[in-house]
Coordinates of C-alpha atoms and ligand atoms in Angstrom, one line a residue:
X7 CA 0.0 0.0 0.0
X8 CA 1.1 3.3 -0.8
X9 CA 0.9 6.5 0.4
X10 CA 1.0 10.5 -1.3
X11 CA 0.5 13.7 -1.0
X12 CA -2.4 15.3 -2.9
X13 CA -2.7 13.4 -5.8
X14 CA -6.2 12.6 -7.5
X15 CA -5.7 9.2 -8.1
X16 CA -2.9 6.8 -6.3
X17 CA -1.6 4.0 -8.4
X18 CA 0.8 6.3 -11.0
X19 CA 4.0 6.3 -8.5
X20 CA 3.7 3.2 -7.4
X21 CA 6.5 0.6 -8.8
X22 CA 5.7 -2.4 -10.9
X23 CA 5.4 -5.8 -8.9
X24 CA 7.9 -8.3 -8.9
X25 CA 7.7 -10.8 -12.0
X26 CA 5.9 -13.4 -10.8
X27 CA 3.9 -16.6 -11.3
X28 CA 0.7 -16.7 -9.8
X29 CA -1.1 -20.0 -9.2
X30 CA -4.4 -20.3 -8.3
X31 CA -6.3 -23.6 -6.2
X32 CA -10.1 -23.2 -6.9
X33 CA -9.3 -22.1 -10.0
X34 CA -12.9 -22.5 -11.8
X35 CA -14.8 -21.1 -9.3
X36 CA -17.0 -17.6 -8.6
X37 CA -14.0 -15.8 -7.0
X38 CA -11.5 -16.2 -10.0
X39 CA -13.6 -15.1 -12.5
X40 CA -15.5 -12.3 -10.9
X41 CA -12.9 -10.8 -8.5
X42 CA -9.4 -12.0 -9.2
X43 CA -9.1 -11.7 -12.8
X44 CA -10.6 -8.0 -12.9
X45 CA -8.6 -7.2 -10.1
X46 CA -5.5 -8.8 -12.2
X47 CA -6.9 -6.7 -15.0
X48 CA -7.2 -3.4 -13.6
X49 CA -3.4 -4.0 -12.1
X50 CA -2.6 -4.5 -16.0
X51 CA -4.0 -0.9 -16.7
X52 CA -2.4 0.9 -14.2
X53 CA 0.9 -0.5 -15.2
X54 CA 1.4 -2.8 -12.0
X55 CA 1.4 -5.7 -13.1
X56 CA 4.4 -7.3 -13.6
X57 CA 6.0 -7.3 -17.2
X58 CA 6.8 -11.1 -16.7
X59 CA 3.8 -12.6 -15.4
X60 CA 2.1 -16.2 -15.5
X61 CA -1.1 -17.5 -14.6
X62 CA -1.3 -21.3 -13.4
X63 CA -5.2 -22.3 -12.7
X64 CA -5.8 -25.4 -10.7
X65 CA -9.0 -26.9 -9.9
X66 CA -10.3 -30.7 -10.1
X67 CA -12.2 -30.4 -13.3
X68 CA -10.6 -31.8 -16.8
X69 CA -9.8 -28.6 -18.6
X70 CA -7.0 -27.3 -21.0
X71 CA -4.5 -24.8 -20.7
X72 CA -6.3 -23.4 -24.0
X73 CA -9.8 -23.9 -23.0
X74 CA -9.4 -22.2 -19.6
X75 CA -7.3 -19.5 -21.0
X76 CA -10.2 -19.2 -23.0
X77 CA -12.5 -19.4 -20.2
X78 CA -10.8 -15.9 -19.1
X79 CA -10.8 -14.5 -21.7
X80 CA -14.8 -14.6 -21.8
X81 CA -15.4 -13.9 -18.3
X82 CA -13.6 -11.0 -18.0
X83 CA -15.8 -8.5 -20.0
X84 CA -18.6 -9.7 -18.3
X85 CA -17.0 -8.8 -14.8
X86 CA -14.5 -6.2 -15.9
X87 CA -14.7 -3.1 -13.7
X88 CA -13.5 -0.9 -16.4
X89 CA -13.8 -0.8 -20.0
X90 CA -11.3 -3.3 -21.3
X91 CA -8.6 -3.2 -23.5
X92 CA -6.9 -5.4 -25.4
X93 CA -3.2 -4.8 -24.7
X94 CA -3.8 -4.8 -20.9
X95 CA -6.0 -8.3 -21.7
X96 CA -2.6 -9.4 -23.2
X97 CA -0.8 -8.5 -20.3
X98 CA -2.7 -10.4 -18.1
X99 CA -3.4 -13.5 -20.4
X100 CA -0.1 -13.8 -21.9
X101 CA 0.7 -17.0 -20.0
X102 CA -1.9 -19.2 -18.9
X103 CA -1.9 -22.6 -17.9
X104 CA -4.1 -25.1 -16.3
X105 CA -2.9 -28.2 -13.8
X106 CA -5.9 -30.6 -13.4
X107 CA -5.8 -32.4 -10.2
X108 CA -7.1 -33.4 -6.9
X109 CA -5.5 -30.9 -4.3
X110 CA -4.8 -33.9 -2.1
X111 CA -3.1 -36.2 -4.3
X112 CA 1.2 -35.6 -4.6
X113 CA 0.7 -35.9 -8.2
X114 CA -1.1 -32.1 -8.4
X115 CA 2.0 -30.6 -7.0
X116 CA 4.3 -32.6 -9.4
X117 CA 2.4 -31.0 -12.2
X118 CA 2.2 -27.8 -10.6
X119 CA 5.8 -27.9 -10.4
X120 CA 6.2 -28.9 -13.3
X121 CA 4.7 -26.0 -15.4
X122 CA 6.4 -23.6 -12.6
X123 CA 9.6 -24.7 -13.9
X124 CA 8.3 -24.6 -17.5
X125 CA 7.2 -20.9 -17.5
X126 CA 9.7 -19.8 -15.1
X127 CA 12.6 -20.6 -17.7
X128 CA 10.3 -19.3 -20.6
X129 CA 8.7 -16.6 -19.4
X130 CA 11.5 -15.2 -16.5
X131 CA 8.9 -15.4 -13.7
X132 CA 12.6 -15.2 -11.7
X133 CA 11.2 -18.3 -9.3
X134 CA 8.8 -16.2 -7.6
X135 CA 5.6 -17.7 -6.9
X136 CA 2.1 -16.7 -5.6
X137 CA -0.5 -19.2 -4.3
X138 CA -3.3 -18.4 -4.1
X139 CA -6.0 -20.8 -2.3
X140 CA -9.6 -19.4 -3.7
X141 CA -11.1 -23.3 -2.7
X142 CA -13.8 -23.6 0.2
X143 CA -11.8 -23.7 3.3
X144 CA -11.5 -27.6 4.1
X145 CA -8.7 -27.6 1.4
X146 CA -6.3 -24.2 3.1
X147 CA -4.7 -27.1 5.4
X148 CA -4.1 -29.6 3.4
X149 CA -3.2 -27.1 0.1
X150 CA -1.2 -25.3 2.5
X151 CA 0.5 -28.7 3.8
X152 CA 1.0 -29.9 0.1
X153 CA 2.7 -26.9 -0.9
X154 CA 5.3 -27.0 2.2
X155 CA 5.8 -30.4 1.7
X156 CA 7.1 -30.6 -1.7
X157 CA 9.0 -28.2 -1.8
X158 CA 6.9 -26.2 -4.2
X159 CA 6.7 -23.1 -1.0
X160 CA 10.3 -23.5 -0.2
X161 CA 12.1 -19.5 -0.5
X162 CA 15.4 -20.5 -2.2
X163 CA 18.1 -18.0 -4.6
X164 CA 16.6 -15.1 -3.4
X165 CA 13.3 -15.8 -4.9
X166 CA 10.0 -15.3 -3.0
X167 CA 6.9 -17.6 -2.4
X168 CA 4.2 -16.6 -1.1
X169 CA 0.5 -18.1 0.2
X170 CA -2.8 -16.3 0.4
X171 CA -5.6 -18.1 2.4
X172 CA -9.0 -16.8 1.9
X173 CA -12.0 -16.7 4.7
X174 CA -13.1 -18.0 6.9
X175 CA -9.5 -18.8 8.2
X176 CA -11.4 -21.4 11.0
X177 CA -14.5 -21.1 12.3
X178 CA -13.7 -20.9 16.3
X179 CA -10.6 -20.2 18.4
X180 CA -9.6 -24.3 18.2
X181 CA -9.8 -23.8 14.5
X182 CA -7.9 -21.4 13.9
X183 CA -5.2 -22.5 16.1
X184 CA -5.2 -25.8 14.4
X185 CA -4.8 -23.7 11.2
X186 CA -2.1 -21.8 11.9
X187 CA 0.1 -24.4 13.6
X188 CA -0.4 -26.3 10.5
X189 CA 0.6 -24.0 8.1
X190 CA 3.5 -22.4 10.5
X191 CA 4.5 -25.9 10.6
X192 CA 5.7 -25.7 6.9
X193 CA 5.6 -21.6 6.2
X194 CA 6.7 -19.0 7.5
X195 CA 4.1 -16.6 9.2
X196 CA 6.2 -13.9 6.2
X197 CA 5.1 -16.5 4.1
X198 CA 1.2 -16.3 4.9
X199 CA -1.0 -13.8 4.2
X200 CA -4.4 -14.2 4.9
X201 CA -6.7 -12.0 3.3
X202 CA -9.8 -10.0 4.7
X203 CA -11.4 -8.3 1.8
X204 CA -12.3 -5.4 3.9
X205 CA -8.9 -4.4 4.2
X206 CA -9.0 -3.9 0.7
X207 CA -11.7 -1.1 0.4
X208 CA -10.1 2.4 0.5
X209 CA -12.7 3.6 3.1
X210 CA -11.6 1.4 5.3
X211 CA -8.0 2.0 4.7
X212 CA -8.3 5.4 4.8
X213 CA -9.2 5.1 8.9
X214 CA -5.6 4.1 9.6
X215 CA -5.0 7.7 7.7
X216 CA -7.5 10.3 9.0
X217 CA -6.3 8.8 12.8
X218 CA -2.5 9.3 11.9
X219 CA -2.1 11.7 9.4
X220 CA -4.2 14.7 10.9
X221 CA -3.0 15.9 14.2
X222 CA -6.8 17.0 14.8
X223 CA -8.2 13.6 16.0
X224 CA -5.7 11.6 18.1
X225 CA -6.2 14.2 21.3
X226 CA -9.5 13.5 21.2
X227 CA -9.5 9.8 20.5
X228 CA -10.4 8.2 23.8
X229 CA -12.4 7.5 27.2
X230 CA -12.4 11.3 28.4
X231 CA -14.1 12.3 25.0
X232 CA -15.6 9.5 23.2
X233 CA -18.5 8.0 24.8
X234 CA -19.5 5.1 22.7
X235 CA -18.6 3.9 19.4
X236 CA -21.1 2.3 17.2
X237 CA -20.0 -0.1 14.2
X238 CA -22.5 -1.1 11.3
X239 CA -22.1 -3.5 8.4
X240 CA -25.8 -3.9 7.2
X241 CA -26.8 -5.8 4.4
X242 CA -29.8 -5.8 2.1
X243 CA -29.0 -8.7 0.6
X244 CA -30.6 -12.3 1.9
X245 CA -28.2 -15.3 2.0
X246 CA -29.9 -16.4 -1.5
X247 CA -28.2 -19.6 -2.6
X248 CA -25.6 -19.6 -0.3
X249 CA -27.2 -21.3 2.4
X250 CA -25.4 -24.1 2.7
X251 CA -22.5 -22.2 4.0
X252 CA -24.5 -19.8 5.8
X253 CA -26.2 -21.9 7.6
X254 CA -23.3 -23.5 8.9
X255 CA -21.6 -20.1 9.9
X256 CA -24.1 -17.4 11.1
X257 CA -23.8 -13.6 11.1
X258 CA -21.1 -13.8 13.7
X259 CA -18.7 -16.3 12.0
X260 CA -19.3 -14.9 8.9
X261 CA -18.3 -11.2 9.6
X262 CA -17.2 -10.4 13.4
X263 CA -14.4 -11.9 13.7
X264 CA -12.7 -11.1 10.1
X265 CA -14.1 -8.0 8.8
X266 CA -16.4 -6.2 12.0
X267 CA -13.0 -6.6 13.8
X268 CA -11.1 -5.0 10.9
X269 CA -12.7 -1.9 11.6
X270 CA -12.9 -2.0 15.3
X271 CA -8.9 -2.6 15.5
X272 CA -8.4 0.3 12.7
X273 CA -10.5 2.5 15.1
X274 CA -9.4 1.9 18.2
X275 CA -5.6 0.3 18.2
X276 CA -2.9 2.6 19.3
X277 CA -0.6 4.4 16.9
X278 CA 1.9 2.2 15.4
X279 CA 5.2 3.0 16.0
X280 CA 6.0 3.2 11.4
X281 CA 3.9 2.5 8.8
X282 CA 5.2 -1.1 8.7
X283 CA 3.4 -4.3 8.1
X284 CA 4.5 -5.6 11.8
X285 CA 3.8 -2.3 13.7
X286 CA 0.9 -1.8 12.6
X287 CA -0.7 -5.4 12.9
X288 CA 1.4 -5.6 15.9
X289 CA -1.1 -2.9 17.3
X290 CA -4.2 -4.6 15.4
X291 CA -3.5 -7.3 17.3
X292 CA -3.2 -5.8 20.9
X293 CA -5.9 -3.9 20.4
X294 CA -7.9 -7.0 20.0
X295 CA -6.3 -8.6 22.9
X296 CA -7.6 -6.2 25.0
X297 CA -10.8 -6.8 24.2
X298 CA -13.1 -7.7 27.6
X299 CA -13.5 -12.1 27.8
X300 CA -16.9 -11.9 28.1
X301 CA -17.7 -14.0 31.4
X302 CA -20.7 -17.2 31.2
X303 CA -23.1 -14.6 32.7
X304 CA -22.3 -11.5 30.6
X305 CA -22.0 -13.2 27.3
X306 CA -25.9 -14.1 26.9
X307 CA -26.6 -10.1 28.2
X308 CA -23.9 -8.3 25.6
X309 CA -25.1 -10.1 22.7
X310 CA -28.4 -10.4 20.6
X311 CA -28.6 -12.7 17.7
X312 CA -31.8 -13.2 15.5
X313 CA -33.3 -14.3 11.9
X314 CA -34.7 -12.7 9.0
X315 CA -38.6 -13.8 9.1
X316 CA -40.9 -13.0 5.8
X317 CA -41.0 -9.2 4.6
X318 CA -40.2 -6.3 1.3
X319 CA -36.7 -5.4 0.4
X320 CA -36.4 -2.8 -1.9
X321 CA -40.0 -3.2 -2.5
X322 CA -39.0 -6.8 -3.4
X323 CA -40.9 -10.0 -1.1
X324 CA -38.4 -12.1 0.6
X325 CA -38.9 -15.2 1.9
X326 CA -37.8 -16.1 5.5
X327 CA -34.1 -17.5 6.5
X328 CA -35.6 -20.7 7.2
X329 CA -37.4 -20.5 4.1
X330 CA -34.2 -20.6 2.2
X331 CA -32.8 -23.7 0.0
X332 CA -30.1 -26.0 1.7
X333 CA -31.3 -24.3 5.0
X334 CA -32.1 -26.8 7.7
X335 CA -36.3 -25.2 8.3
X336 CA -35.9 -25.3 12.3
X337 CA -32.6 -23.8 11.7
X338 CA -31.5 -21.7 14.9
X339 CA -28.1 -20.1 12.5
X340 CA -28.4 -16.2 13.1
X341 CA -28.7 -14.1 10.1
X342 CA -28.1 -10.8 12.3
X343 CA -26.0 -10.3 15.1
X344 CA -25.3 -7.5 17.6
X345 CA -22.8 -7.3 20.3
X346 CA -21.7 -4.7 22.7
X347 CA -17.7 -5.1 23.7
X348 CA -15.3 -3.3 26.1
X349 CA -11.8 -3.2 25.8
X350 CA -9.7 -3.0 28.3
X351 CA -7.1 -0.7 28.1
X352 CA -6.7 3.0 29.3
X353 CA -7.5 4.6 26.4
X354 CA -10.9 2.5 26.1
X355 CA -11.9 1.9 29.7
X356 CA -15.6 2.4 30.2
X357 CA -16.4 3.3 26.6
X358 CA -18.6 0.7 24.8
X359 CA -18.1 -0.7 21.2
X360 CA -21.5 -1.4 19.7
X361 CA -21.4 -3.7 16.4
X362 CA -23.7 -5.0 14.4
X363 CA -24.4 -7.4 11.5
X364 CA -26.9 -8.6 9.5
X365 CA -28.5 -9.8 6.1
X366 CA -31.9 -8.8 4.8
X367 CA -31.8 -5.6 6.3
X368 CA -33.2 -2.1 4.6
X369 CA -30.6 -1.1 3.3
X370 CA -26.6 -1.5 2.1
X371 CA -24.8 0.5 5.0
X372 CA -21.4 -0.2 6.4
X373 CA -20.1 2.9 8.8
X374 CA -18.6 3.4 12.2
X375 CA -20.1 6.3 14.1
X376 CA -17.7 7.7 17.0
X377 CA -20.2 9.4 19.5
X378 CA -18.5 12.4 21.9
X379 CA -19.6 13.4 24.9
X380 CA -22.2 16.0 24.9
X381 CA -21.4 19.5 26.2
X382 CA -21.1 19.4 30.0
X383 CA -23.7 22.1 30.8
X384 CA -27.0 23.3 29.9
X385 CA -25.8 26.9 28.8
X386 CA -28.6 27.6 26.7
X387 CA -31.6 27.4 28.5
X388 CA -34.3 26.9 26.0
X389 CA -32.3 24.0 24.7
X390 CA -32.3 21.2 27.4
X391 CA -28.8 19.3 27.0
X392 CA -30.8 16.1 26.2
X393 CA -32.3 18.2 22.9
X394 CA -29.1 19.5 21.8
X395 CA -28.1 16.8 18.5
X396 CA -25.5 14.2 19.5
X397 CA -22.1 14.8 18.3
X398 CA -21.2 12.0 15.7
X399 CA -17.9 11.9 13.4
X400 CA -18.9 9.0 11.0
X401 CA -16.7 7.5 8.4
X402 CA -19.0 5.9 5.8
X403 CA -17.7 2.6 4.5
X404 CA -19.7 1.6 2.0
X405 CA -21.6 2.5 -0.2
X406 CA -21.9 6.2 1.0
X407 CA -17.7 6.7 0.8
X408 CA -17.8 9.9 3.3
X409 CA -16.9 11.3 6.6
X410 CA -19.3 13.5 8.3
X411 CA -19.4 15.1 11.2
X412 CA -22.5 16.0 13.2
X413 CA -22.8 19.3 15.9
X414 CA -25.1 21.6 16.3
X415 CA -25.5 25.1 15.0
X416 CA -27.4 28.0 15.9
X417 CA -30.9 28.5 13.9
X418 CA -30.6 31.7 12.3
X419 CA -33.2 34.2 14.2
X420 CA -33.4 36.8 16.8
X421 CA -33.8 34.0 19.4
X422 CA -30.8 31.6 20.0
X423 CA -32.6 28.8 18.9
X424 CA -30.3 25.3 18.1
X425 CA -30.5 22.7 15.5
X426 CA -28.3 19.9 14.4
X427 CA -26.0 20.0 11.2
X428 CA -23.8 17.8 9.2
X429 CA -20.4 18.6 7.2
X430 CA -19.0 15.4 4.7
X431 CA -16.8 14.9 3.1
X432 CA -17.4 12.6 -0.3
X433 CA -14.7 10.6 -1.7
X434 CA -15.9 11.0 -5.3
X435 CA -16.3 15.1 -5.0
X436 CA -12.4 15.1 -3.9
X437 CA -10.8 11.9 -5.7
X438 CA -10.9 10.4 -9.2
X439 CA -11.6 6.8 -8.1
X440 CA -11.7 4.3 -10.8
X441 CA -14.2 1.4 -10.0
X442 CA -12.0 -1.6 -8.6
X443 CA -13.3 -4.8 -7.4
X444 CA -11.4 -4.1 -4.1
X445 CA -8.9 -6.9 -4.3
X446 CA -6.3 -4.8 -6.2
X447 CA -4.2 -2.9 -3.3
X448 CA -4.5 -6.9 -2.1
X449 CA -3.0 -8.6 -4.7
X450 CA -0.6 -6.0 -5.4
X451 CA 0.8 -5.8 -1.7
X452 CA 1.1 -9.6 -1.8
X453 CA 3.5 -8.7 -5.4
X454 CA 5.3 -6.6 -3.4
X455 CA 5.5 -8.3 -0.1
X456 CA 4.2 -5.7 2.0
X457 CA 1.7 -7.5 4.4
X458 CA 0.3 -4.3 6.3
X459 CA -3.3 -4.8 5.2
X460 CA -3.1 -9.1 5.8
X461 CA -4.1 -10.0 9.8
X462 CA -1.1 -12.0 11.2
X463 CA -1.5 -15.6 13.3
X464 CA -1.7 -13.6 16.7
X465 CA -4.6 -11.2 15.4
X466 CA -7.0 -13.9 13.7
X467 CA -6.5 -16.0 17.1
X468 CA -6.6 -13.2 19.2
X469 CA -10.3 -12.5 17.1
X470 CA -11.7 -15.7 17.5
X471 CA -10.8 -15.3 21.3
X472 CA -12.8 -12.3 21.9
X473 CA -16.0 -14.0 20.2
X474 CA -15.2 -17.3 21.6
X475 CA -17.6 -17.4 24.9
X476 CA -20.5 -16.2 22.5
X477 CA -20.0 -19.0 20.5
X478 CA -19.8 -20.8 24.0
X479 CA -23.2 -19.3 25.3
X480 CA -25.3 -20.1 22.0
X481 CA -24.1 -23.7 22.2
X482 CA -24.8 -24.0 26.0
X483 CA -28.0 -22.7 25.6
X484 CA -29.8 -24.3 22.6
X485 CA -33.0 -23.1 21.5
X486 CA -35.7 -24.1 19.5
X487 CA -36.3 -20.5 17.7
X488 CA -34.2 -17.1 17.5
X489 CA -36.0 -13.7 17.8
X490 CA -37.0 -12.9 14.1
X491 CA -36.8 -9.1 12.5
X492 CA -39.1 -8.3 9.3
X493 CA -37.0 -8.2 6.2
X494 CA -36.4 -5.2 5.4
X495 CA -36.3 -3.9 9.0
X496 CA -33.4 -2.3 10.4
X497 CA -33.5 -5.7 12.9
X498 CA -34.6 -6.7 15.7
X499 CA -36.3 -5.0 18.7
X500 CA -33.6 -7.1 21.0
X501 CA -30.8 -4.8 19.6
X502 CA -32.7 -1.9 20.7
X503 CA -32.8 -2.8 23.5
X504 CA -29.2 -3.5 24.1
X505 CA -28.5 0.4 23.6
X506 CA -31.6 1.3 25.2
X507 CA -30.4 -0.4 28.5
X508 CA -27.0 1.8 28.3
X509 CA -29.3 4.9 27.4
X510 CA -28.4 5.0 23.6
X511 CA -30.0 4.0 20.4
X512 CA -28.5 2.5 16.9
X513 CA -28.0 4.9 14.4
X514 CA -30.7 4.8 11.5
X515 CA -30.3 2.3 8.6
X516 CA -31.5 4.6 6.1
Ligands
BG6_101 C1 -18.2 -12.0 2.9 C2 -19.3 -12.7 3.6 O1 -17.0 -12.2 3.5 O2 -18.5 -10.6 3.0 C3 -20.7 -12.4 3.0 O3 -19.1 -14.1 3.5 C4 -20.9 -10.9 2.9 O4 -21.7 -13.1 3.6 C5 -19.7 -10.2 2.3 O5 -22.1 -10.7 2.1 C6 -19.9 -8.7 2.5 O6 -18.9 -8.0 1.8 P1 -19.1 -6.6 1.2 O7 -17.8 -6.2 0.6 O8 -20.2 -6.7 0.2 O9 -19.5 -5.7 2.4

């Protein structure tokens, strides 16, 4: 990732990646063809891509170096992000081949290795090599194993390899333990880099930025001025045809732990000591250690989980979770999920975190919302303290890509009268942001070797740990039914009420 001063767009300075042979597991599926290859794409345009690049595919089905190369070549106008053309196309296509094979059989990797050699002698890949595992997560272990094992992984004559695990990287603390020992067992954790697609999203990059780069916020940043923080990934979208895996992983799984946390650690970690991959997730990762083990008692009080039942979004009728295909119909798998956190550590002490998560809700909104404390006395007398408007700095994720900041003002008039007002900023009024599929920066850090925006062993376990007794209290407690919200609602009337206990209330899902 790379930083500058008050340029329009970003890319133009940065260098060229490293020539390099990418290989990706999973290589016929959804994430190949409609993230990574427009991703690869749009690096091609902006000139990042290296000039000596290969593509290796690998997935179980029979296929042909031509026909999947060709396969690529067809998908990628349907999921381009920009208009395409044909010299970057080249650039990316160039060198394509395809290993058929079972990821679990020795043979795969001999193959692999194989057409490694092949196009690192014709094509002067220079040995480096990127793995990429875009398969369902049973096969990171063994992949990961495979790839350590023979020798394919090994860093020799000053050439790089490299491994990218996608999510869900485990699915509890245990898990993710296992996981990591596993692949530390044959990597090295410079090796790994798991990806959170979150981290890719410039809004959400940006909050490492607007903390550190502007002297105006870190004074202000903690217990004696901030007096709760609210965190918000809503999603209009239903689980569709997904529920297999959804139903198996829940709101919580599916989000806190990965990308809810991303956020929360960007908020609230301490300032790294440099801009450095191991600073800063060095910090991520404390921050996340801090936060409060929920005890057997508190966990059931801090959280609320509940399902979509029948109800419009977007003026469109959806059907109820349990409604869903490959979804078990007395299935007790949350579809939204809120939580309220502390973390203990002086800057935080006594401030809450509110998140929350959830599918089928009104509307697309992913923003953190940083409350201050209200003024400290009731100066104006016909405006009661409790009418003035709550003072909110709120960094829009997605899809609004803003700041704003909310204070009051006073109404003009003879009388000193008070109303509440907003100042944002917007991304697109300032920047000329070319659409991107938001695995770019990702792909082009892991090119690069600069691992600042991939979680490291101790942050992922230290995630899981923080969610762990909530995972504890659901299975200790089964029931027969979860509260249900109306699709299309903002959720359910149990996460009111866990603000409405502490005196607060969610911020609108508009
Ligand atoms: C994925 C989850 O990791 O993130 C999905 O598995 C979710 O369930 C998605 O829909 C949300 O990503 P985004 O970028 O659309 O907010």
């Amino acid at each position: 990732m790379t930083v500058q001063n008050g340029a329009k767009t970003a890319a133009t300075t940065a260098r060229r990646a490293d020539p390099c042979c990418l290989v990706i597991f999973g290589a016929s599926g959804d994430l190949t063809h409609r993230l990574l290859l427009p991703a690869l794409y749009n690096l091609a345009v902006e000139g990042l891509l290296p000039e000596a690049f290969g593509l290796i595919g690998v997935a179980r089905s029979a296929s042909s170096s031509e026909a999947f190369a060709g396969d690529l070549a067809k998908s990628l106008p349907k999921f381009a992000t920009r208009d395409i053309d044909q010299s970057a196309v080249k650039r990316v296509l160039s060198c394509v081949a395809y290993v058929q094979g079972d990821p679990d059989d020795n043979e795969t990797y001999r193959k692999i290795g194989q057409e490694l050699t092949r196009i690192e002698r014709e094509h002067g890949t220079k040995g480096n090599r990127l793995f990429y595992l875009a398969t369902p997560p049973a096969g990171f272990a063994p992949i990961g194993t495979h790839l350590g094992e023979s020798g394919l992984a090994r860093e020799e004559n000053g050439a790089w390899r490299r491994v990218v695990i996608e999510k869900p990287f485990g699915t509890d603390l245990a898990s993710a333990r296992a996981l990591n020992q596993k692949l530390l067992g044959v990597l090295n954790e410079d090796q790994i880099f798991r990806i959170d697609h979150y981290l890719g999203k410039e809004t959400v990059q940006n909050i490492m930025v607007l903390r550190f780069a502007n002297g105006l916020f870190e004074p202000i940043w903690n217990r004696h001025h901030i007096e709760h923080v609210q965190i918000t990934v809503a999603e209009s979208l239903t689980v569709g045809r997904r529920g297999n895996y959804y139903d198996a992983t829940g709101a919580l799984r599916d989000m806190v732990p990965n990308h809810l946390f991303q956020l929360l650690s960007l908020i609230a970690m301490e300032p790294p000591s440099r801009f450095a991959a191991d600073a800063v997730r060095a910090e991520k990762a404390q921050l996340l250690d801090a936060v409060q083990l929920q005890s057997h008692d508190e966990a059931p009080r801090n959280c609320v989980r509940a399902q979509y039942g029948d109800g419009y979004v977007d003026n469109h009728a959806v059907d109820a979770y349990r409604k869903t295909a490959d979804v078990n119909p007395d299935s007790t798998t949350e579809t939204y999920v809120a939580l309220k956190l502390m973390i203990d550590n002086w800057r935080w002490a006594q401030v809450p975190f509110y998140l929350r998560t959830g599918k089928a809700l009104r509307a697309k909104q992913s923003e953190v919302a940083i409350k201050f404390k209200q003024a400290p006395v009731a100066m104006f007398r016909d405006t009661p303290i409790d009418r003035l408007a709550e003072n909110f700095l709120v960094i829009g994720i997605q899809p609004n890509e803003c700041i704003g900041l909310e204070f009051n003002a006073k109404i003009p008039g003879p009388s000193i009268a008070i109303g509440g007002v907003g100042m944002t900023f917007k991304y697109e009024d300032f920047f000329d942001v070319a659409p991107s599929t938001g695995y770019e920066t990702l792909i082009y850090d892991c090119m690069i070797g600069d691992a600042i925006l991939y979680p490291r062993a101790d942050g992922i376990e230290a995630g899981w740990r923080a969610v762990q007794p909530f995972l504890d209290a659901w299975r200790e407690t089964p029931v027969k039914a979860l509260p249900t919200y109306r699709a299309g609602s903002e959720g359910p009337k149990e996460a009111d009420e866990l603000l409405a206990r502490d005196g607060r209330r969610w911020r609108p899902i508009a």
